[in-house]
PDB file of C-alpha atoms and ligand atoms in Angstrom:
ATOM      1  CA  MET O   1     -70.227   2.890 -62.566  1.00 91.00           C
ATOM      2  CA  LEU O   2     -68.887   1.295 -59.038  1.00 91.00           C
ATOM      3  CA  ASN O   3     -73.044  -0.293 -58.186  1.00 83.00           C
ATOM      4  CA  LYS O   4     -71.490   0.620 -54.475  1.00 88.00           C
ATOM      5  CA  LYS O   5     -71.825   3.307 -51.643  1.00 93.00           C
ATOM      6  CA  SER O   6     -68.783   3.354 -50.460  1.00 97.00           C
ATOM      7  CA  ILE O   7     -65.178   1.654 -50.205  1.00 98.00           C
ATOM      8  CA  LEU O   8     -64.434   0.832 -46.352  1.00 97.00           C
ATOM      9  CA  ARG O   9     -62.761  -2.577 -47.325  1.00 97.00           C
ATOM     10  CA  ILE O  10     -60.810  -4.713 -49.807  1.00 97.00           C
ATOM     11  CA  ASP O  11     -64.130  -7.599 -49.732  1.00 96.00           C
ATOM     12  CA  ASP O  12     -66.768  -4.335 -50.684  1.00 96.00           C
ATOM     13  CA  LEU O  13     -64.516  -4.727 -54.124  1.00 97.00           C
ATOM     14  CA  THR O  14     -66.309  -8.140 -56.405  1.00 97.00           C
ATOM     15  CA  LEU O  15     -64.331  -9.483 -58.261  1.00 97.00           C
ATOM     16  CA  ASP O  16     -66.195  -7.082 -62.016  1.00 97.00           C
ATOM     17  CA  ASP O  17     -65.700  -4.199 -59.774  1.00 97.00           C
ATOM     18  CA  VAL O  18     -62.068  -5.072 -59.653  1.00 98.00           C
ATOM     19  CA  ALA O  19     -61.665  -5.403 -63.166  1.00 98.00           C
ATOM     20  CA  LYS O  20     -63.997  -2.209 -63.782  1.00 97.00           C
ATOM     21  CA  VAL O  21     -60.817  -0.389 -61.642  1.00 98.00           C
ATOM     22  CA  MET O  22     -57.407  -1.498 -63.220  1.00 98.00           C
ATOM     23  CA  GLU O  23     -59.321  -1.506 -67.262  1.00 97.00           C
ATOM     24  CA  THR O  24     -60.811   2.338 -66.577  1.00 97.00           C
ATOM     25  CA  ALA O  25     -57.096   3.415 -64.762  1.00 98.00           C
ATOM     26  CA  ASP O  26     -55.335   2.056 -67.615  1.00 96.00           C
ATOM     27  CA  SER O  27     -57.421   4.776 -70.434  1.00 94.00           C
ATOM     28  CA  PHE O  28     -56.276   7.398 -67.354  1.00 96.00           C
ATOM     29  CA  THR O  29     -52.648   6.410 -67.318  1.00 95.00           C
ATOM     30  CA  SER O  30     -52.719   8.362 -71.192  1.00 92.00           C
ATOM     31  CA  ILE O  31     -54.176  11.983 -69.449  1.00 92.00           C
ATOM     32  CA  SER O  32     -51.105  11.531 -66.767  1.00 90.00           C
ATOM     33  CA  LYS O  33     -49.058  11.841 -69.999  1.00 92.00           C
ATOM     34  CA  ARG O  34     -49.977  14.520 -71.851  1.00 93.00           C
ATOM     35  CA  GLU O  35     -47.989  18.274 -71.650  1.00 95.00           C
ATOM     36  CA  ILE O  36     -51.844  18.645 -70.312  1.00 95.00           C
ATOM     37  CA  LYS O  37     -53.503  16.066 -67.191  1.00 94.00           C
ATOM     38  CA  LYS O  38     -56.417  16.939 -67.014  1.00 95.00           C
ATOM     39  CA  VAL O  39     -59.739  16.297 -68.382  1.00 97.00           C
ATOM     40  CA  PRO O  40     -63.263  17.671 -67.064  1.00 97.00           C
ATOM     41  CA  THR O  41     -65.224  14.284 -66.293  1.00 97.00           C
ATOM     42  CA  LEU O  42     -65.887  15.243 -62.666  1.00 98.00           C
ATOM     43  CA  ARG O  43     -65.818  19.396 -63.127  1.00 98.00           C
ATOM     44  CA  GLY O  44     -68.963  20.107 -60.746  1.00 98.00           C
ATOM     45  CA  LYS O  45     -67.803  17.453 -57.699  1.00 98.00           C
ATOM     46  CA  THR O  46     -65.531  18.687 -54.749  1.00 98.00           C
ATOM     47  CA  VAL O  47     -63.986  15.668 -52.490  1.00 98.00           C
ATOM     48  CA  VAL O  48     -62.394  16.204 -48.827  1.00 97.00           C
ATOM     49  CA  ASN O  49     -59.260  14.531 -47.953  1.00 97.00           C
ATOM     50  CA  LEU O  50     -60.150  14.220 -44.327  1.00 96.00           C
ATOM     51  CA  PHE O  51     -57.417  13.314 -42.760  1.00 95.00           C
ATOM     52  CA  PHE O  52     -55.697  12.022 -39.127  1.00 94.00           C
ATOM     53  CA  GLU O  53     -52.822  10.552 -39.355  1.00 93.00           C
ATOM     54  CA  PRO O  54     -49.882  11.605 -41.185  1.00 92.00           C
ATOM     55  CA  SER O  55     -49.941  10.758 -44.800  1.00 95.00           C
ATOM     56  CA  THR O  56     -47.297  12.149 -48.253  1.00 95.00           C
ATOM     57  CA  ARG O  57     -48.654   9.336 -51.144  1.00 97.00           C
ATOM     58  CA  THR O  58     -52.225   7.929 -50.555  1.00 98.00           C
ATOM     59  CA  LYS O  59     -53.627  11.998 -49.459  1.00 97.00           C
ATOM     60  CA  THR O  60     -51.398  13.145 -52.564  1.00 98.00           C
ATOM     61  CA  SER O  61     -51.927  11.077 -54.767  1.00 98.00           C
ATOM     62  CA  PHE O  62     -55.916  11.322 -54.060  1.00 98.00           C
ATOM     63  CA  GLU O  63     -55.082  15.367 -54.400  1.00 98.00           C
ATOM     64  CA  VAL O  64     -54.172  14.885 -57.354  1.00 98.00           C
ATOM     65  CA  ALA O  65     -56.307  12.283 -58.967  1.00 98.00           C
ATOM     66  CA  ALA O  66     -59.023  14.427 -58.109  1.00 98.00           C
ATOM     67  CA  LYS O  67     -57.966  17.795 -59.723  1.00 98.00           C
ATOM     68  CA  ARG O  68     -57.029  15.686 -62.541  1.00 98.00           C
ATOM     69  CA  LEU O  69     -60.420  14.721 -63.273  1.00 98.00           C
ATOM     70  CA  SER O  70     -61.593  17.946 -62.634  1.00 98.00           C
ATOM     71  CA  ALA O  71     -62.941  18.139 -58.872  1.00 98.00           C
ATOM     72  CA  ASP O  72     -62.552  20.455 -56.902  1.00 97.00           C
ATOM     73  CA  MET O  73     -59.603  18.869 -53.287  1.00 97.00           C
ATOM     74  CA  ILE O  74     -60.332  20.086 -49.841  1.00 95.00           C
ATOM     75  CA  ASN O  75     -57.730  18.789 -47.641  1.00 94.00           C
ATOM     76  CA  PHE O  76     -58.714  18.975 -44.451  1.00 91.00           C
ATOM     77  CA  ALA O  77     -55.667  18.360 -41.437  1.00 86.00           C
ATOM     78  CA  ALA O  78     -56.443  17.588 -38.373  1.00 86.00           C
ATOM     79  CA  SER O  79     -53.284  19.011 -36.386  1.00 86.00           C
ATOM     80  CA  SER O  80     -55.184  23.172 -37.835  1.00 88.00           C
ATOM     81  CA  SER O  81     -58.405  21.870 -37.542  1.00 91.00           C
ATOM     82  CA  SER O  82     -61.098  23.020 -34.473  1.00 94.00           C
ATOM     83  CA  LEU O  83     -60.601  20.131 -33.767  1.00 92.00           C
ATOM     84  CA  LYS O  84     -57.618  21.034 -31.023  1.00 91.00           C
ATOM     85  CA  LYS O  85     -59.993  23.558 -29.788  1.00 94.00           C
ATOM     86  CA  GLY O  86     -62.482  19.685 -29.105  1.00 94.00           C
ATOM     87  CA  GLU O  87     -64.602  20.328 -31.195  1.00 94.00           C
ATOM     88  CA  SER O  88     -66.242  16.260 -31.423  1.00 94.00           C
ATOM     89  CA  ILE O  89     -65.599  14.466 -34.950  1.00 94.00           C
ATOM     90  CA  MET O  90     -69.383  14.044 -35.462  1.00 94.00           C
ATOM     91  CA  ASP O  91     -69.405  17.892 -35.546  1.00 96.00           C
ATOM     92  CA  THR O  92     -66.462  18.067 -37.990  1.00 95.00           C
ATOM     93  CA  LEU O  93     -68.385  16.015 -40.211  1.00 94.00           C
ATOM     94  CA  ARG O  94     -71.485  17.934 -39.923  1.00 95.00           C
ATOM     95  CA  THR O  95     -69.660  21.139 -40.796  1.00 95.00           C
ATOM     96  CA  ILE O  96     -67.897  19.500 -43.735  1.00 95.00           C
ATOM     97  CA  LEU O  97     -71.030  17.985 -44.362  1.00 96.00           C
ATOM     98  CA  ALA O  98     -73.448  21.406 -44.986  1.00 96.00           C
ATOM     99  CA  MET O  99     -70.828  22.905 -47.668  1.00 95.00           C
ATOM    100  CA  GLN O 100     -72.461  19.903 -49.523  1.00 96.00           C
ATOM    101  CA  VAL O 101     -69.084  18.116 -51.104  1.00 97.00           C
ATOM    102  CA  ASN O 102     -69.907  14.709 -52.888  1.00 98.00           C
ATOM    103  CA  LEU O 103     -66.833  12.218 -51.324  1.00 98.00           C
ATOM    104  CA  ILE O 104     -64.728  11.899 -48.410  1.00 98.00           C
ATOM    105  CA  VAL O 105     -61.127  10.537 -48.156  1.00 98.00           C
ATOM    106  CA  ILE O 106     -60.978   9.762 -45.230  1.00 97.00           C
ATOM    107  CA  ARG O 107     -57.585   7.888 -42.623  1.00 97.00           C
ATOM    108  CA  HIS O 108     -58.019   7.734 -39.051  1.00 96.00           C
ATOM    109  CA  SER O 109     -55.049   5.604 -36.816  1.00 93.00           C
ATOM    110  CA  ASP O 110     -59.449   3.660 -36.123  1.00 90.00           C
ATOM    111  CA  SER O 111     -61.752   1.728 -38.263  1.00 85.00           C
ATOM    112  CA  GLY O 112     -64.827   2.235 -35.911  1.00 89.00           C
ATOM    113  CA  THR O 113     -64.109   5.894 -36.919  1.00 93.00           C
ATOM    114  CA  VAL O 114     -63.465   5.657 -40.496  1.00 96.00           C
ATOM    115  CA  LYS O 115     -67.349   2.815 -40.184  1.00 95.00           C
ATOM    116  CA  MET O 116     -68.598   5.995 -37.625  1.00 95.00           C
ATOM    117  CA  VAL O 117     -68.552   8.660 -40.392  1.00 96.00           C
ATOM    118  CA  ASP O 118     -69.790   6.045 -43.511  1.00 97.00           C
ATOM    119  CA  ASP O 119     -72.958   5.117 -41.799  1.00 96.00           C
ATOM    120  CA  ASN O 120     -73.428   8.779 -40.851  1.00 95.00           C
ATOM    121  CA  THR O 121     -72.283  10.650 -44.092  1.00 96.00           C
ATOM    122  CA  PRO O 122     -74.765  10.144 -47.142  1.00 96.00           C
ATOM    123  CA  VAL O 123     -72.208  11.143 -49.462  1.00 97.00           C
ATOM    124  CA  PRO O 124     -69.755   8.438 -50.316  1.00 98.00           C
ATOM    125  CA  VAL O 125     -66.213   6.901 -48.791  1.00 98.00           C
ATOM    126  CA  ILE O 126     -63.161   6.055 -48.784  1.00 98.00           C
ATOM    127  CA  ASN O 127     -60.997   4.616 -47.323  1.00 98.00           C
ATOM    128  CA  ALA O 128     -57.377   5.589 -47.440  1.00 98.00           C
ATOM    129  CA  GLY O 129     -55.849   3.871 -44.480  1.00 97.00           C
ATOM    130  CA  ASP O 130     -58.017   3.166 -40.494  1.00 97.00           C
ATOM    131  CA  GLY O 131     -55.085   2.278 -38.754  1.00 93.00           C
ATOM    132  CA  LYS O 132     -54.502  -1.754 -38.600  1.00 91.00           C
ATOM    133  CA  HIS O 133     -57.318  -3.106 -40.768  1.00 94.00           C
ATOM    134  CA  GLN O 134     -57.568  -1.546 -44.138  1.00 96.00           C
ATOM    135  CA  HIS O 135     -56.348  -0.005 -47.069  1.00 98.00           C
ATOM    136  CA  PRO O 136     -58.135  -1.106 -50.167  1.00 98.00           C
ATOM    137  CA  THR O 137     -56.737   1.669 -51.812  1.00 98.00           C
ATOM    138  CA  GLN O 138     -53.483   0.525 -51.900  1.00 98.00           C
ATOM    139  CA  ALA O 139     -54.673  -3.144 -52.756  1.00 98.00           C
ATOM    140  CA  LEU O 140     -55.549  -1.478 -55.804  1.00 98.00           C
ATOM    141  CA  LEU O 141     -53.320  -0.341 -57.071  1.00 98.00           C
ATOM    142  CA  ASP O 142     -50.735  -2.722 -56.039  1.00 98.00           C
ATOM    143  CA  LEU O 143     -52.738  -4.842 -57.915  1.00 98.00           C
ATOM    144  CA  TYR O 144     -52.540  -2.835 -60.913  1.00 98.00           C
ATOM    145  CA  ALA O 145     -48.487  -3.111 -60.732  1.00 98.00           C
ATOM    146  CA  ILE O 146     -47.892  -6.119 -60.183  1.00 98.00           C
ATOM    147  CA  ARG O 147     -50.284  -6.277 -63.768  1.00 98.00           C
ATOM    148  CA  SER O 148     -48.139  -3.641 -65.353  1.00 97.00           C
ATOM    149  CA  ARG O 149     -45.944  -7.165 -65.328  1.00 98.00           C
ATOM    150  CA  PHE O 150     -47.444 -10.228 -65.401  1.00 98.00           C
ATOM    151  CA  GLU O 151     -49.738 -11.523 -68.130  1.00 96.00           C
ATOM    152  CA  LYS O 152     -51.981 -13.593 -65.410  1.00 97.00           C
ATOM    153  CA  PHE O 153     -52.639 -13.127 -61.993  1.00 98.00           C
ATOM    154  CA  GLU O 154     -53.577 -17.129 -61.399  1.00 98.00           C
ATOM    155  CA  GLY O 155     -50.502 -18.712 -60.272  1.00 97.00           C
ATOM    156  CA  LEU O 156     -48.062 -16.135 -59.276  1.00 98.00           C
ATOM    157  CA  ARG O 157     -46.394 -16.585 -55.797  1.00 98.00           C
ATOM    158  CA  VAL O 158     -46.133 -13.808 -53.657  1.00 98.00           C
ATOM    159  CA  ALA O 159     -44.513 -13.693 -50.175  1.00 98.00           C
ATOM    160  CA  PHE O 160     -45.002 -10.081 -48.219  1.00 97.00           C
ATOM    161  CA  VAL O 161     -41.895  -9.887 -45.132  1.00 97.00           C
ATOM    162  CA  GLY O 162     -42.620  -8.100 -41.970  1.00 95.00           C
ATOM    163  CA  ASP O 163     -44.158  -5.854 -40.060  1.00 92.00           C
ATOM    164  CA  PHE O 164     -47.434  -8.388 -41.308  1.00 92.00           C
ATOM    165  CA  LEU O 165     -48.561  -7.786 -37.250  1.00 90.00           C
ATOM    166  CA  ASP O 166     -49.963  -3.563 -37.546  1.00 89.00           C
ATOM    167  CA  SER O 167     -49.635  -3.444 -41.433  1.00 94.00           C
ATOM    168  CA  ARG O 168     -52.962  -3.051 -43.256  1.00 95.00           C
ATOM    169  CA  VAL O 169     -51.263  -2.663 -46.822  1.00 97.00           C
ATOM    170  CA  ALA O 170     -51.059  -6.819 -46.016  1.00 96.00           C
ATOM    171  CA  ARG O 171     -54.056  -7.576 -44.893  1.00 94.00           C
ATOM    172  CA  SER O 172     -55.856  -5.447 -48.039  1.00 97.00           C
ATOM    173  CA  GLY O 173     -52.976  -7.546 -50.057  1.00 97.00           C
ATOM    174  CA  THR O 174     -53.430 -10.807 -49.035  1.00 96.00           C
ATOM    175  CA  ARG O 175     -57.584  -9.953 -49.790  1.00 95.00           C
ATOM    176  CA  LEU O 176     -57.071  -9.228 -52.441  1.00 98.00           C
ATOM    177  CA  PHE O 177     -54.066 -11.430 -54.204  1.00 98.00           C
ATOM    178  CA  GLU O 178     -55.941 -14.479 -53.010  1.00 96.00           C
ATOM    179  CA  LYS O 179     -58.489 -13.395 -54.541  1.00 97.00           C
ATOM    180  CA  MET O 180     -57.371 -12.988 -58.294  1.00 98.00           C
ATOM    181  CA  GLY O 181     -56.010 -16.783 -57.109  1.00 98.00           C
ATOM    182  CA  MET O 182     -51.982 -15.812 -56.331  1.00 98.00           C
ATOM    183  CA  ASP O 183     -49.379 -17.558 -54.276  1.00 97.00           C
ATOM    184  CA  VAL O 184     -49.572 -15.528 -50.894  1.00 96.00           C
ATOM    185  CA  SER O 185     -47.382 -16.360 -48.185  1.00 96.00           C
ATOM    186  CA  LEU O 186     -45.405 -14.646 -45.456  1.00 95.00           C
ATOM    187  CA  VAL O 187     -42.260 -13.951 -44.060  1.00 96.00           C
ATOM    188  CA  ALA O 188     -42.212 -12.449 -40.431  1.00 93.00           C
ATOM    189  CA  PRO O 189     -40.829 -14.051 -36.704  1.00 88.00           C
ATOM    190  CA  SER O 190     -44.040 -15.162 -34.649  1.00 85.00           C
ATOM    191  CA  MET O 191     -43.935 -11.693 -32.908  1.00 84.00           C
ATOM    192  CA  LEU O 192     -44.405  -9.678 -36.006  1.00 86.00           C
ATOM    193  CA  ILE O 193     -47.950 -12.499 -37.029  1.00 88.00           C
ATOM    194  CA  PRO O 194     -51.660 -12.225 -35.354  1.00 83.00           C
ATOM    195  CA  GLU O 195     -53.618 -14.554 -34.811  1.00 79.00           C
ATOM    196  CA  ASP O 196     -55.736 -14.054 -37.705  1.00 72.00           C
ATOM    197  CA  HIS O 197     -53.747 -15.109 -40.535  1.00 69.00           C
ATOM    198  CA  SER O 198     -56.201 -17.566 -41.506  1.00 67.00           C
ATOM    199  CA  ASP O 199     -53.841 -20.555 -43.648  1.00 78.00           C
ATOM    200  CA  LEU O 200     -51.305 -18.186 -45.208  1.00 87.00           C
ATOM    201  CA  ASN O 201     -47.439 -20.607 -45.777  1.00 91.00           C
ATOM    202  CA  VAL O 202     -45.554 -18.742 -42.877  1.00 94.00           C
ATOM    203  CA  TYR O 203     -41.737 -18.701 -43.162  1.00 96.00           C
ATOM    204  CA  SER O 204     -38.821 -17.209 -40.414  1.00 94.00           C
ATOM    205  CA  SER O 205     -36.564 -15.791 -43.211  1.00 97.00           C
ATOM    206  CA  ILE O 206     -36.817 -14.128 -46.206  1.00 97.00           C
ATOM    207  CA  ASP O 207     -34.900 -16.751 -48.009  1.00 98.00           C
ATOM    208  CA  ASP O 208     -36.605 -19.228 -47.620  1.00 97.00           C
ATOM    209  CA  VAL O 209     -38.448 -17.949 -50.574  1.00 97.00           C
ATOM    210  CA  ILE O 210     -36.474 -15.770 -52.257  1.00 98.00           C
ATOM    211  CA  GLU O 211     -35.641 -17.814 -55.632  1.00 98.00           C
ATOM    212  CA  ASP O 212     -39.616 -19.170 -56.016  1.00 97.00           C
ATOM    213  CA  ILE O 213     -41.105 -15.532 -54.913  1.00 97.00           C
ATOM    214  CA  ASP O 214     -42.754 -13.912 -58.559  1.00 98.00           C
ATOM    215  CA  VAL O 215     -42.959 -10.958 -56.043  1.00 98.00           C
ATOM    216  CA  LEU O 216     -41.843  -9.262 -53.146  1.00 98.00           C
ATOM    217  CA  TYR O 217     -43.595  -7.422 -50.634  1.00 98.00           C
ATOM    218  CA  MET O 218     -41.442  -5.579 -47.995  1.00 98.00           C
ATOM    219  CA  LEU O 219     -43.391  -4.309 -45.228  1.00 97.00           C
ATOM    220  CA  ARG O 220     -43.243  -1.183 -43.005  1.00 94.00           C
ATOM    221  CA  MET O 221     -42.072  -2.271 -40.157  1.00 88.00           C
ATOM    222  CA  GLN O 222     -44.841   0.176 -38.261  1.00 81.00           C
ATOM    223  CA  PHE O 223     -42.146   1.837 -35.327  1.00 75.00           C
ATOM    224  CA  GLU O 224     -45.026   3.451 -34.850  1.00 72.00           C
ATOM    225  CA  ARG O 225     -47.640   1.740 -34.102  1.00 66.00           C
ATOM    226  CA  GLN O 226     -45.859  -0.079 -31.887  1.00 66.00           C
ATOM    227  CA  ASP O 227     -45.298   0.009 -27.482  1.00 65.00           C
ATOM    228  CA  ARG O 228     -43.114  -2.551 -27.190  1.00 62.00           C
ATOM    229  CA  LYS O 229     -39.396  -3.334 -28.973  1.00 67.00           C
ATOM    230  CA  PHE O 230     -40.603  -6.136 -31.501  1.00 65.00           C
ATOM    231  CA  TYR O 231     -37.839  -7.354 -33.100  1.00 69.00           C
ATOM    232  CA  PRO O 232     -34.358  -7.822 -31.225  1.00 69.00           C
ATOM    233  CA  SER O 233     -31.505  -5.745 -33.524  1.00 81.00           C
ATOM    234  CA  VAL O 234     -31.335  -3.914 -36.603  1.00 83.00           C
ATOM    235  CA  ARG O 235     -29.189  -6.495 -36.796  1.00 87.00           C
ATOM    236  CA  GLU O 236     -31.479 -10.167 -36.012  1.00 87.00           C
ATOM    237  CA  TYR O 237     -33.497  -8.460 -39.349  1.00 88.00           C
ATOM    238  CA  ASN O 238     -31.042  -7.722 -41.555  1.00 92.00           C
ATOM    239  CA  ARG O 239     -30.220 -11.147 -41.133  1.00 93.00           C
ATOM    240  CA  PHE O 240     -33.497 -13.158 -42.091  1.00 95.00           C
ATOM    241  CA  LEU O 241     -35.762 -10.842 -42.991  1.00 95.00           C
ATOM    242  CA  SER O 242     -34.299  -7.524 -45.102  1.00 96.00           C
ATOM    243  CA  LEU O 243     -33.469  -6.901 -48.931  1.00 98.00           C
ATOM    244  CA  ASP O 244     -29.989  -6.151 -50.161  1.00 97.00           C
ATOM    245  CA  SER O 245     -28.491  -7.226 -53.605  1.00 97.00           C
ATOM    246  CA  LYS O 246     -26.711 -10.177 -52.640  1.00 97.00           C
ATOM    247  CA  ARG O 247     -29.986 -11.068 -52.339  1.00 98.00           C
ATOM    248  CA  LEU O 248     -32.360  -9.228 -55.557  1.00 98.00           C
ATOM    249  CA  ALA O 249     -29.403 -11.288 -57.065  1.00 97.00           C
ATOM    250  CA  ARG O 250     -30.807 -14.458 -56.314  1.00 98.00           C
ATOM    251  CA  MET O 251     -34.532 -13.498 -57.145  1.00 98.00           C
ATOM    252  CA  LYS O 252     -35.984 -15.209 -60.283  1.00 97.00           C
ATOM    253  CA  LYS O 253     -36.032 -13.294 -63.900  1.00 96.00           C
ATOM    254  CA  ASN O 254     -38.608 -11.186 -63.871  1.00 96.00           C
ATOM    255  CA  SER O 255     -39.736 -11.477 -60.551  1.00 98.00           C
ATOM    256  CA  ILE O 256     -40.798  -8.235 -58.843  1.00 98.00           C
ATOM    257  CA  VAL O 257     -39.791  -6.394 -55.604  1.00 98.00           C
ATOM    258  CA  MET O 258     -42.446  -3.226 -53.637  1.00 98.00           C
ATOM    259  CA  HIS O 259     -43.196  -1.653 -50.977  1.00 98.00           C
ATOM    260  CA  PRO O 260     -46.601   0.374 -50.782  1.00 98.00           C
ATOM    261  CA  GLY O 261     -44.042   2.945 -48.839  1.00 95.00           C
ATOM    262  CA  PRO O 262     -42.602   5.409 -47.531  1.00 95.00           C
ATOM    263  CA  VAL O 263     -38.724   2.817 -47.199  1.00 96.00           C
ATOM    264  CA  ASN O 264     -36.760   2.513 -43.743  1.00 94.00           C
ATOM    265  CA  ARG O 265     -33.913   2.841 -45.769  1.00 95.00           C
ATOM    266  CA  GLY O 266     -30.907   0.114 -44.695  1.00 94.00           C
ATOM    267  CA  ILE O 267     -34.136  -2.256 -42.810  1.00 93.00           C
ATOM    268  CA  GLU O 268     -36.576  -3.978 -45.275  1.00 95.00           C
ATOM    269  CA  ILE O 269     -34.333  -2.754 -47.674  1.00 97.00           C
ATOM    270  CA  SER O 270     -30.632  -1.641 -48.787  1.00 97.00           C
ATOM    271  CA  ASP O 271     -29.557   1.851 -49.539  1.00 96.00           C
ATOM    272  CA  GLU O 272     -28.225   0.603 -52.450  1.00 96.00           C
ATOM    273  CA  VAL O 273     -31.393  -1.480 -53.736  1.00 97.00           C
ATOM    274  CA  MET O 274     -32.980   1.551 -53.180  1.00 97.00           C
ATOM    275  CA  GLY O 275     -30.773   4.062 -54.622  1.00 96.00           C
ATOM    276  CA  ASP O 276     -30.283   7.522 -54.387  1.00 91.00           C
ATOM    277  CA  ARG O 277     -32.531   9.480 -57.312  1.00 88.00           C
ATOM    278  CA  GLU O 278     -34.192   5.905 -58.695  1.00 90.00           C
ATOM    279  CA  SER O 279     -33.177   2.270 -58.048  1.00 95.00           C
ATOM    280  CA  PRO O 280     -31.066   1.140 -60.001  1.00 95.00           C
ATOM    281  CA  TYR O 281     -33.040  -2.853 -60.309  1.00 95.00           C
ATOM    282  CA  ASP O 282     -35.911  -2.466 -62.714  1.00 95.00           C
ATOM    283  CA  ASN O 283     -37.375  -5.512 -60.658  1.00 97.00           C
ATOM    284  CA  ILE O 284     -38.075  -2.382 -57.028  1.00 97.00           C
ATOM    285  CA  LEU O 285     -41.992  -0.744 -58.533  1.00 97.00           C
ATOM    286  CA  ILE O 286     -41.980   1.369 -55.517  1.00 97.00           C
ATOM    287  CA  GLU O 287     -42.456   4.473 -57.970  1.00 96.00           C
ATOM    288  CA  GLU O 288     -43.925   2.273 -60.581  1.00 97.00           C
ATOM    289  CA  GLN O 289     -46.912   2.371 -57.872  1.00 98.00           C
ATOM    290  CA  VAL O 290     -47.092   5.495 -56.825  1.00 98.00           C
ATOM    291  CA  THR O 291     -46.925   6.297 -60.724  1.00 97.00           C
ATOM    292  CA  GLY O 292     -50.149   3.987 -61.281  1.00 98.00           C
ATOM    293  CA  GLY O 293     -51.950   4.748 -58.021  1.00 98.00           C
ATOM    294  CA  VAL O 294     -52.151   8.446 -59.304  1.00 98.00           C
ATOM    295  CA  ALA O 295     -54.496   6.642 -61.829  1.00 98.00           C
ATOM    296  CA  VAL O 296     -55.793   4.061 -60.013  1.00 98.00           C
ATOM    297  CA  ARG O 297     -57.739   6.360 -57.720  1.00 98.00           C
ATOM    298  CA  MET O 298     -58.549   8.770 -60.560  1.00 98.00           C
ATOM    299  CA  ALA O 299     -61.314   4.822 -61.455  1.00 98.00           C
ATOM    300  CA  LEU O 300     -62.195   5.370 -58.194  1.00 98.00           C
ATOM    301  CA  LEU O 301     -62.836   8.597 -57.553  1.00 98.00           C
ATOM    302  CA  TYR O 302     -65.005   8.127 -61.904  1.00 98.00           C
ATOM    303  CA  LEU O 303     -66.521   4.947 -61.402  1.00 98.00           C
ATOM    304  CA  ILE O 304     -68.368   6.325 -58.260  1.00 97.00           C
ATOM    305  CA  LEU O 305     -68.967   9.839 -58.702  1.00 96.00           C
ATOM    306  CA  GLY O 306     -68.449  10.208 -62.688  1.00 90.00           C
TER     307      GLY O 306
HETATM  308  N1   CP F   1     -48.774   3.432 -48.595  1.00 60.79           N
HETATM  309  C1   CP F   1     -48.900   4.426 -47.991  1.00 60.79           C
HETATM  310  O1   CP F   1     -49.995   4.308 -47.886  1.00 60.79           O
HETATM  311  O2   CP F   1     -48.246   5.939 -47.938  1.00 60.79           O
HETATM  312  P1   CP F   1     -48.712   7.018 -46.926  1.00 60.79           P
HETATM  313  O3   CP F   1     -48.719   6.976 -45.483  1.00 60.79           O
HETATM  314  O4   CP F   1     -47.803   7.889 -47.365  1.00 60.79           O
HETATM  315  O5   CP F   1     -49.983   7.744 -47.412  1.00 60.79           O
END
């Protein structure tokens, strides 16, 4: 079990915790491959998805994970709730807690709100993405995907490419990957890099790293968080930061490409590399990230509530 109430930041987890999550996820991966994808482990527990920002992957993944463990899952959509009638977030929380739920999964555009919810609730809270701050479960599922292709983490060369400035995925991922001994760098122009990027190596073009790295992590351009234009044009973006089949062909044998989704096709990754129903390239791990994400979230729910 995890010896902590909530997971708000990746630094809330020790190396032992991370290992425990990975190993537990392995045992839950097999459940998702069965015909009856359900075990009674969390029967009688109630989990609430409290999402104040849009989500496809994270919200659905937590819902599938909870249901596969037989927990009851309640999906709270802020846009159709009494928040629209002026009820405060704290009164909404009070109402939800009065229903005696066991765990809250929360996404909000403001990291302060996620912390405030955790400070004011006796039940565990999992951060499902707070503004530009953190997305710890995404970092864990990304690590799980990397683990499926490499025997050890130490020394792996990882490059995050694109909109680092707005990315909670990269903030959590960088912390976790460095903790695991990976060599992390950024590929982004100065206007897409925050001042607090510490001592990471920075490159301005994907061509500077494409032949040397093991993990190419393409970040989503977060247009919805940008109040001004951060890159001159899509053409310029394609020239320095996009992945197409020509660049893919230059990557090392056994190297992999990741993206947290949703992908802006033709910006971060070309249509041709993405493919129609699936990518024609077996080193594009986008769906594997999603599949493993369910097992990782089952592991977290089990280790916190089990
Ligand atoms: N990766 C991720 O957080 O995707 P969603 O916004 O669809 O949840």
